[in-house]
Structure formats: structure tokens, C-alpha cells
Amino acid sequence: MNRTDALLDRFLSLLSELEPLAVWAHGSLGGGDYQEGRSDLDLVAVLKEPIGPRTAWRVARVHARLRDAPLAGLLHCSYLTPATANGADRRHLTWAHEELFKRPVSPVTRRELHAFGGVLHGKAPADLLAPVPDRELGDYVVRDQRDFWRPAVDNARLWTRDVWVALGLITFARASVTAREGRLITKREALDLLPGLGAPAEVVEDIRARRYDGAAPPTEEWAARRAELTRDYLGPAIDALVASYG
């Protein structure tokens, strides 16, 4: 048993005291592009009862008991109930980055669950979640590019970091396909598409090497050059995507 399976087994065992109706995997874990130790373990659990303070305390206790387990810091889980499952703007109790807070379960996550969600326990997503129309999905990803990623491009200090370069380019490629075709693609597929979308090839290969080959940290000179190439590409590319969507 690998570390991921061991963590999921332990999580499901601890969560059983809350009698979940379902536990699902999405993101890389559900979509087949999971990289142990690099990828997050993105989960959604559906609980029977309303999620009040006592249930939130019990959820926090489950995650606290996992703190010392390998990969536990990468495990993220949002908690829904049948009565609160639908509505992409509704905020749900979520454990991520080693704390509890509330956030929406986005249209992208909902579509992932319907398209390739992994059922770890209980009912399938189609039994508890309404489908996401193509227009709602497209509107969401384009709005995310316009309102989050485009302003971020102007914040130069962010782009010397590996995570911003990788997520910025991969998210743009995925949004482009979703807005145009109404479908989701994996991170690996996004990397394959980026050169054809005009992204700098040397940056794309750098992302691929770090994600799949465990490349060494970038030199300061390359990090600065990579940031410049990424920002020079992403700004106009996002503007063009937003302008063409409709």
C-alpha cells in the first residue's frame, strides 16, 4: 500500500463516525494525473446531518488525528449535505492548508465530480449533485481568468515562484479549452497544448520537468527570466480569451 492509499484509508476510517453518505475524489486524484507528494488530495464528503458547530468540531477532530500522517498536509476536503449540495455560490465547511474555513465548491469541481470523480465511499456524484451546464462552467472559468489571474499577472513578485508559473499557465490552458469546448482537461493535457497556444516552450518544459521529473530548484537568473516570459505571455493571452468569449 502506498502512502496515498494509506492516508485515504485512515481518513475514511476516522470519518466513518460521522456516517458520510459519500466521499469523492476530484482534481488530479480523480482525473488520473496524480503525483504523490506533489499533488493535493482533493476530496468532497457529503454528510447526513446539518453542519453546525458540533459537526464542525467533529470534522476538525478527524483532521487533527491525521496531522502526523505522511501527506496529510495535502489532503483537502469540503463538506456538503444533501440539503446544501447544490448552488455553486454557497460556501461549505472545508479543511485545507491545515485549517477549517468556508468556501464554495466551484463549477469546475462539480463538473470534475460528474466527469471523472472517484467514489471512495457511498453514493455517486450524479445521485447527489445537479449537473453543471456548459454556459455556467464557461462563465466561471473566464471570470476567474479576468478577475483573479489577470490582476495577478501585474504583481511581478509572485512570478518568480514555481507554483505561480505552473498554475498560471496550466489554468489558462484549461480555461481556454473549457470556454471553447465545454470540457475539462488534465494538467498533463494542458502542458501539451500550451506551446500551440503560443506559450514560451522553455517555460512549459520547465513546468513539466518540475511536475514529473523532480527537477532541481531554478537559479535566480532563470527564475527572473521565466517570470518575465510568463507574464509577457499571460497578460495578452488572458485579455484575448476574455475578449473572444461570448
mmCIF file of C-alpha atoms in Angstrom:
data_model
loop_
_atom_site.group_PDB
_atom_site.id
_atom_site.type_symbol
_atom_site.label_atom_id
_atom_site.label_comp_id
_atom_site.label_asym_id
_atom_site.label_seq_id
_atom_site.Cartn_x
_atom_site.Cartn_y
_atom_site.Cartn_z
ATOM 1 C CA MET A 1 0.000 0.000 0.000
ATOM 2 C CA ASN A 2 1.438 3.412 -0.974
ATOM 3 C CA ARG A 3 1.320 6.484 1.241
ATOM 4 C CA THR A 4 -1.705 7.941 -0.557
ATOM 5 C CA ASP A 5 -3.809 4.811 -0.149
ATOM 6 C CA ALA A 6 -2.754 4.511 3.484
ATOM 7 C CA LEU A 7 -3.798 8.107 4.201
ATOM 8 C CA LEU A 8 -7.139 7.746 2.417
ATOM 9 C CA ASP A 9 -7.906 4.503 4.243
ATOM 10 C CA ARG A 10 -7.165 6.125 7.584
ATOM 11 C CA PHE A 11 -9.197 9.221 6.696
ATOM 12 C CA LEU A 12 -12.222 7.147 5.665
ATOM 13 C CA SER A 13 -11.952 5.090 8.835
ATOM 14 C CA LEU A 14 -11.906 8.189 11.043
ATOM 15 C CA LEU A 15 -14.668 9.873 9.049
ATOM 16 C CA SER A 16 -16.933 6.842 9.412
ATOM 17 C CA GLU A 17 -18.004 8.097 12.843
ATOM 18 C CA LEU A 18 -19.854 10.908 11.030
ATOM 19 C CA GLU A 19 -21.620 8.351 8.794
ATOM 20 C CA PRO A 20 -20.992 10.112 5.463
ATOM 21 C CA LEU A 21 -23.343 9.424 2.570
ATOM 22 C CA ALA A 22 -20.473 9.767 0.119
ATOM 23 C CA VAL A 23 -16.801 10.676 -0.200
ATOM 24 C CA TRP A 24 -15.453 11.630 -3.630
ATOM 25 C CA ALA A 25 -12.061 12.463 -5.137
ATOM 26 C CA HIS A 26 -11.649 15.148 -7.789
ATOM 27 C CA GLY A 27 -8.743 17.142 -9.215
ATOM 28 C CA SER A 28 -5.625 15.200 -10.153
ATOM 29 C CA LEU A 29 -6.560 12.357 -7.814
ATOM 30 C CA GLY A 30 -9.845 11.792 -9.625
ATOM 31 C CA GLY A 31 -8.594 12.644 -13.104
ATOM 32 C CA GLY A 32 -5.635 10.272 -13.324
ATOM 33 C CA ASP A 33 -2.803 12.828 -13.248
ATOM 34 C CA TYR A 34 -1.985 12.495 -9.546
ATOM 35 C CA GLN A 35 1.676 12.831 -8.485
ATOM 36 C CA GLU A 36 2.268 11.557 -4.963
ATOM 37 C CA GLY A 37 3.930 14.151 -2.779
ATOM 38 C CA ARG A 38 3.259 16.965 -5.283
ATOM 39 C CA SER A 39 -0.463 16.850 -5.985
ATOM 40 C CA ASP A 40 -3.143 17.766 -3.484
ATOM 41 C CA LEU A 41 -5.643 15.121 -2.423
ATOM 42 C CA ASP A 42 -8.860 16.946 -3.296
ATOM 43 C CA LEU A 43 -11.949 15.418 -1.699
ATOM 44 C CA VAL A 44 -15.626 16.189 -1.138
ATOM 45 C CA ALA A 45 -17.677 14.489 1.575
ATOM 46 C CA VAL A 46 -21.453 14.530 1.892
ATOM 47 C CA LEU A 47 -22.750 14.233 5.458
ATOM 48 C CA LYS A 48 -26.279 13.311 6.514
ATOM 49 C CA GLU A 49 -26.856 15.900 9.189
ATOM 50 C CA PRO A 50 -26.808 19.714 9.086
ATOM 51 C CA ILE A 51 -23.305 21.025 9.629
ATOM 52 C CA GLY A 52 -23.498 23.045 12.811
ATOM 53 C CA PRO A 53 -20.834 23.812 15.419
ATOM 54 C CA ARG A 54 -20.797 20.280 16.846
ATOM 55 C CA THR A 55 -20.325 18.676 13.422
ATOM 56 C CA ALA A 56 -17.612 21.193 12.566
ATOM 57 C CA TRP A 57 -15.826 20.254 15.798
ATOM 58 C CA ARG A 58 -16.051 16.558 14.904
ATOM 59 C CA VAL A 59 -14.662 17.246 11.413
ATOM 60 C CA ALA A 60 -11.784 19.240 12.913
ATOM 61 C CA ARG A 61 -11.057 16.343 15.274
ATOM 62 C CA VAL A 62 -10.849 13.890 12.349
ATOM 63 C CA HIS A 63 -8.272 16.044 10.608
ATOM 64 C CA ALA A 64 -6.356 16.735 13.818
ATOM 65 C CA ARG A 65 -5.916 12.990 14.282
ATOM 66 C CA LEU A 66 -4.323 12.831 10.815
ATOM 67 C CA ARG A 67 -1.820 15.642 11.333
ATOM 68 C CA ASP A 68 1.245 13.437 11.693
ATOM 69 C CA ALA A 69 0.388 11.106 8.804
ATOM 70 C CA PRO A 70 2.506 11.344 5.624
ATOM 71 C CA LEU A 71 0.866 13.613 3.006
ATOM 72 C CA ALA A 72 -1.802 14.823 5.467
ATOM 73 C CA GLY A 73 -0.938 18.450 4.734
ATOM 74 C CA LEU A 74 -2.008 17.888 1.124
ATOM 75 C CA LEU A 75 -5.444 16.475 1.993
ATOM 76 C CA HIS A 76 -8.258 18.959 1.377
ATOM 77 C CA CYS A 77 -11.934 18.149 1.902
ATOM 78 C CA SER A 78 -15.159 20.152 1.572
ATOM 79 C CA TYR A 79 -18.224 19.006 3.494
ATOM 80 C CA LEU A 80 -21.710 19.173 1.992
ATOM 81 C CA THR A 81 -25.127 17.816 2.944
ATOM 82 C CA PRO A 82 -27.953 16.800 0.583
ATOM 83 C CA ALA A 83 -29.815 19.994 1.515
ATOM 84 C CA THR A 84 -26.825 22.250 0.783
ATOM 85 C CA ALA A 85 -25.132 20.379 -2.073
ATOM 86 C CA ASN A 86 -26.402 22.494 -4.964
ATOM 87 C CA GLY A 87 -25.650 26.123 -5.720
ATOM 88 C CA ALA A 88 -22.096 26.980 -6.731
ATOM 89 C CA ASP A 89 -22.082 30.222 -4.717
ATOM 90 C CA ARG A 90 -22.907 28.532 -1.414
ATOM 91 C CA ARG A 91 -19.957 28.312 0.983
ATOM 92 C CA HIS A 92 -19.194 24.957 2.611
ATOM 93 C CA LEU A 93 -17.129 23.868 5.574
ATOM 94 C CA THR A 94 -13.695 22.964 4.208
ATOM 95 C CA TRP A 95 -10.463 21.600 5.615
ATOM 96 C CA ALA A 96 -7.457 22.811 3.605
ATOM 97 C CA HIS A 97 -3.976 24.124 4.370
ATOM 98 C CA GLU A 98 -4.345 22.582 7.844
ATOM 99 C CA GLU A 99 -7.297 24.735 8.925
ATOM 100 C CA LEU A 100 -11.101 24.883 8.779
ATOM 101 C CA PHE A 101 -12.891 27.634 6.867
ATOM 102 C CA LYS A 102 -15.756 28.009 4.399
ATOM 103 C CA ARG A 103 -15.557 28.281 0.625
ATOM 104 C CA PRO A 104 -17.694 27.381 -2.412
ATOM 105 C CA VAL A 105 -17.454 24.115 -4.311
ATOM 106 C CA SER A 106 -16.838 25.641 -7.721
ATOM 107 C CA PRO A 107 -18.488 24.749 -11.033
ATOM 108 C CA VAL A 108 -15.138 23.256 -12.123
ATOM 109 C CA THR A 109 -15.059 20.928 -9.117
ATOM 110 C CA ARG A 110 -18.695 19.987 -9.685
ATOM 111 C CA ARG A 111 -18.053 19.183 -13.352
ATOM 112 C CA GLU A 112 -14.950 17.177 -12.402
ATOM 113 C CA LEU A 113 -17.033 15.145 -9.982
ATOM 114 C CA HIS A 114 -19.588 14.345 -12.675
ATOM 115 C CA ALA A 115 -16.989 13.693 -15.391
ATOM 116 C CA PHE A 116 -14.377 11.642 -13.543
ATOM 117 C CA GLY A 117 -14.959 11.861 -9.807
ATOM 118 C CA GLY A 118 -13.639 8.892 -7.883
ATOM 119 C CA VAL A 119 -16.137 7.342 -5.477
ATOM 120 C CA LEU A 120 -14.220 6.467 -2.311
ATOM 121 C CA HIS A 121 -17.345 5.727 -0.325
ATOM 122 C CA GLY A 122 -21.101 5.650 -0.776
ATOM 123 C CA LYS A 123 -23.226 7.241 -3.484
ATOM 124 C CA ALA A 124 -22.008 8.551 -6.844
ATOM 125 C CA PRO A 125 -21.900 12.319 -7.565
ATOM 126 C CA ALA A 126 -24.792 12.047 -10.032
ATOM 127 C CA ASP A 127 -27.031 10.860 -7.181
ATOM 128 C CA LEU A 128 -26.473 13.960 -5.044
ATOM 129 C CA LEU A 129 -25.204 16.816 -7.249
ATOM 130 C CA ALA A 130 -27.011 18.640 -10.036
ATOM 131 C CA PRO A 131 -25.109 18.735 -13.370
ATOM 132 C CA VAL A 132 -23.250 21.897 -14.384
ATOM 133 C CA PRO A 133 -24.415 23.474 -17.679
ATOM 134 C CA ASP A 134 -21.671 24.303 -20.190
ATOM 135 C CA ARG A 135 -22.504 28.015 -20.056
ATOM 136 C CA GLU A 136 -22.196 28.178 -16.273
ATOM 137 C CA LEU A 137 -18.851 26.383 -16.461
ATOM 138 C CA GLY A 138 -17.539 28.631 -19.239
ATOM 139 C CA ASP A 139 -18.665 31.801 -17.469
ATOM 140 C CA TYR A 140 -16.903 30.688 -14.315
ATOM 141 C CA VAL A 141 -13.510 29.896 -15.848
ATOM 142 C CA VAL A 142 -13.440 33.093 -17.922
ATOM 143 C CA ARG A 143 -14.449 35.189 -14.914
ATOM 144 C CA ASP A 144 -11.665 33.529 -12.905
ATOM 145 C CA GLN A 145 -9.150 34.448 -15.616
ATOM 146 C CA ARG A 146 -10.416 38.029 -15.774
ATOM 147 C CA ASP A 147 -10.892 38.766 -12.080
ATOM 148 C CA PHE A 148 -8.146 36.713 -10.418
ATOM 149 C CA TRP A 149 -5.407 35.741 -12.845
ATOM 150 C CA ARG A 150 -5.248 38.916 -14.955
ATOM 151 C CA PRO A 151 -4.656 41.235 -11.959
ATOM 152 C CA ALA A 152 -2.156 38.707 -10.582
ATOM 153 C CA VAL A 153 -0.073 38.983 -13.776
ATOM 154 C CA ASP A 154 0.666 42.602 -12.856
ATOM 155 C CA ASN A 155 2.088 41.575 -9.468
ATOM 156 C CA ALA A 156 5.645 40.821 -10.593
ATOM 157 C CA ARG A 157 6.934 39.431 -7.283
ATOM 158 C CA LEU A 158 4.595 36.419 -7.465
ATOM 159 C CA TRP A 159 6.000 35.036 -10.696
ATOM 160 C CA THR A 160 9.479 34.095 -9.517
ATOM 161 C CA ARG A 161 7.804 31.213 -7.623
ATOM 162 C CA ASP A 162 7.363 27.805 -9.273
ATOM 163 C CA VAL A 163 3.751 27.426 -8.152
ATOM 164 C CA TRP A 164 2.543 30.654 -9.752
ATOM 165 C CA VAL A 165 4.217 29.935 -13.082
ATOM 166 C CA ALA A 166 2.858 26.397 -13.232
ATOM 167 C CA LEU A 167 -0.670 27.168 -12.064
ATOM 168 C CA GLY A 168 -0.923 30.350 -14.088
ATOM 169 C CA LEU A 169 -0.083 28.713 -17.404
ATOM 170 C CA ILE A 170 -1.872 25.420 -16.754
ATOM 171 C CA THR A 171 -5.043 27.137 -15.537
ATOM 172 C CA PHE A 172 -5.057 29.390 -18.590
ATOM 173 C CA ALA A 173 -4.771 26.444 -20.984
ATOM 174 C CA ARG A 174 -7.521 24.561 -19.197
ATOM 175 C CA ALA A 175 -9.786 27.622 -19.157
ATOM 176 C CA SER A 176 -9.221 28.139 -22.887
ATOM 177 C CA VAL A 177 -10.401 24.623 -23.704
ATOM 178 C CA THR A 178 -13.328 24.779 -21.282
ATOM 179 C CA ALA A 179 -14.538 28.128 -22.601
ATOM 180 C CA ARG A 180 -14.264 26.979 -26.223
ATOM 181 C CA GLU A 181 -15.399 23.358 -25.989
ATOM 182 C CA GLY A 182 -17.200 22.975 -22.664
ATOM 183 C CA ARG A 183 -14.907 20.188 -21.461
ATOM 184 C CA LEU A 184 -12.213 19.743 -18.833
ATOM 185 C CA ILE A 185 -8.638 18.649 -19.469
ATOM 186 C CA THR A 186 -5.904 17.391 -17.162
ATOM 187 C CA LYS A 187 -2.767 19.299 -16.233
ATOM 188 C CA ARG A 188 -0.734 16.991 -18.458
ATOM 189 C CA GLU A 189 -3.019 17.734 -21.411
ATOM 190 C CA ALA A 190 -2.739 21.457 -20.652
ATOM 191 C CA LEU A 191 1.059 21.270 -20.825
ATOM 192 C CA ASP A 192 0.822 19.507 -24.185
ATOM 193 C CA LEU A 193 -1.483 22.240 -25.524
ATOM 194 C CA LEU A 194 0.366 25.301 -24.234
ATOM 195 C CA PRO A 195 3.032 25.555 -26.968
ATOM 196 C CA GLY A 196 0.264 25.528 -29.588
ATOM 197 C CA LEU A 197 -1.428 28.356 -27.706
ATOM 198 C CA GLY A 198 1.741 30.432 -28.047
ATOM 199 C CA ALA A 199 3.196 29.891 -24.574
ATOM 200 C CA PRO A 200 7.017 30.028 -24.282
ATOM 201 C CA ALA A 201 8.249 26.479 -24.895
ATOM 202 C CA GLU A 202 11.170 26.704 -22.462
ATOM 203 C CA VAL A 203 8.825 27.665 -19.625
ATOM 204 C CA VAL A 204 6.420 24.840 -20.465
ATOM 205 C CA GLU A 205 9.274 22.333 -20.411
ATOM 206 C CA ASP A 206 10.454 23.752 -17.094
ATOM 207 C CA ILE A 207 6.997 23.170 -15.594
ATOM 208 C CA ARG A 208 6.893 19.642 -16.998
ATOM 209 C CA ALA A 209 10.315 18.815 -15.552
ATOM 210 C CA ARG A 210 9.354 20.073 -12.094
ATOM 211 C CA ARG A 211 5.980 18.327 -12.050
ATOM 212 C CA TYR A 212 7.012 14.964 -13.440
ATOM 213 C CA ASP A 213 10.794 14.677 -13.107
ATOM 214 C CA GLY A 214 11.587 16.421 -9.828
ATOM 215 C CA ALA A 215 13.906 18.986 -11.413
ATOM 216 C CA ALA A 216 16.299 20.990 -9.234
ATOM 217 C CA PRO A 217 15.209 24.429 -7.979
ATOM 218 C CA PRO A 218 15.682 27.194 -10.562
ATOM 219 C CA THR A 219 18.640 29.528 -10.424
ATOM 220 C CA GLU A 220 17.869 33.128 -9.506
ATOM 221 C CA GLU A 221 18.672 34.199 -13.063
ATOM 222 C CA TRP A 222 16.320 31.623 -14.626
ATOM 223 C CA ALA A 223 13.549 32.369 -12.126
ATOM 224 C CA ALA A 224 13.655 36.040 -13.128
ATOM 225 C CA ARG A 225 13.781 35.243 -16.851
ATOM 226 C CA ARG A 226 10.989 32.670 -16.511
ATOM 227 C CA ALA A 227 8.810 35.202 -14.674
ATOM 228 C CA GLU A 228 9.279 37.758 -17.435
ATOM 229 C CA LEU A 229 8.436 35.251 -20.184
ATOM 230 C CA THR A 230 5.356 34.034 -18.332
ATOM 231 C CA ARG A 231 3.957 37.489 -17.600
ATOM 232 C CA ASP A 232 4.646 38.745 -21.128
ATOM 233 C CA TYR A 233 2.645 35.818 -22.492
ATOM 234 C CA LEU A 234 -0.187 35.512 -19.978
ATOM 235 C CA GLY A 235 -1.342 39.127 -19.867
ATOM 236 C CA PRO A 236 -2.228 39.437 -23.573
ATOM 237 C CA ALA A 237 -3.382 35.796 -23.731
ATOM 238 C CA ILE A 238 -5.912 36.298 -20.925
ATOM 239 C CA ASP A 239 -7.098 39.573 -22.459
ATOM 240 C CA ALA A 240 -7.685 37.797 -25.781
ATOM 241 C CA LEU A 241 -9.577 34.937 -24.129
ATOM 242 C CA VAL A 242 -11.865 37.287 -22.233
ATOM 243 C CA ALA A 243 -12.497 39.445 -25.302
ATOM 244 C CA SER A 244 -13.352 36.465 -27.506
ATOM 245 C CA TYR A 245 -15.677 34.727 -25.052
ATOM 246 C CA GLY A 246 -19.352 35.164 -25.622
#
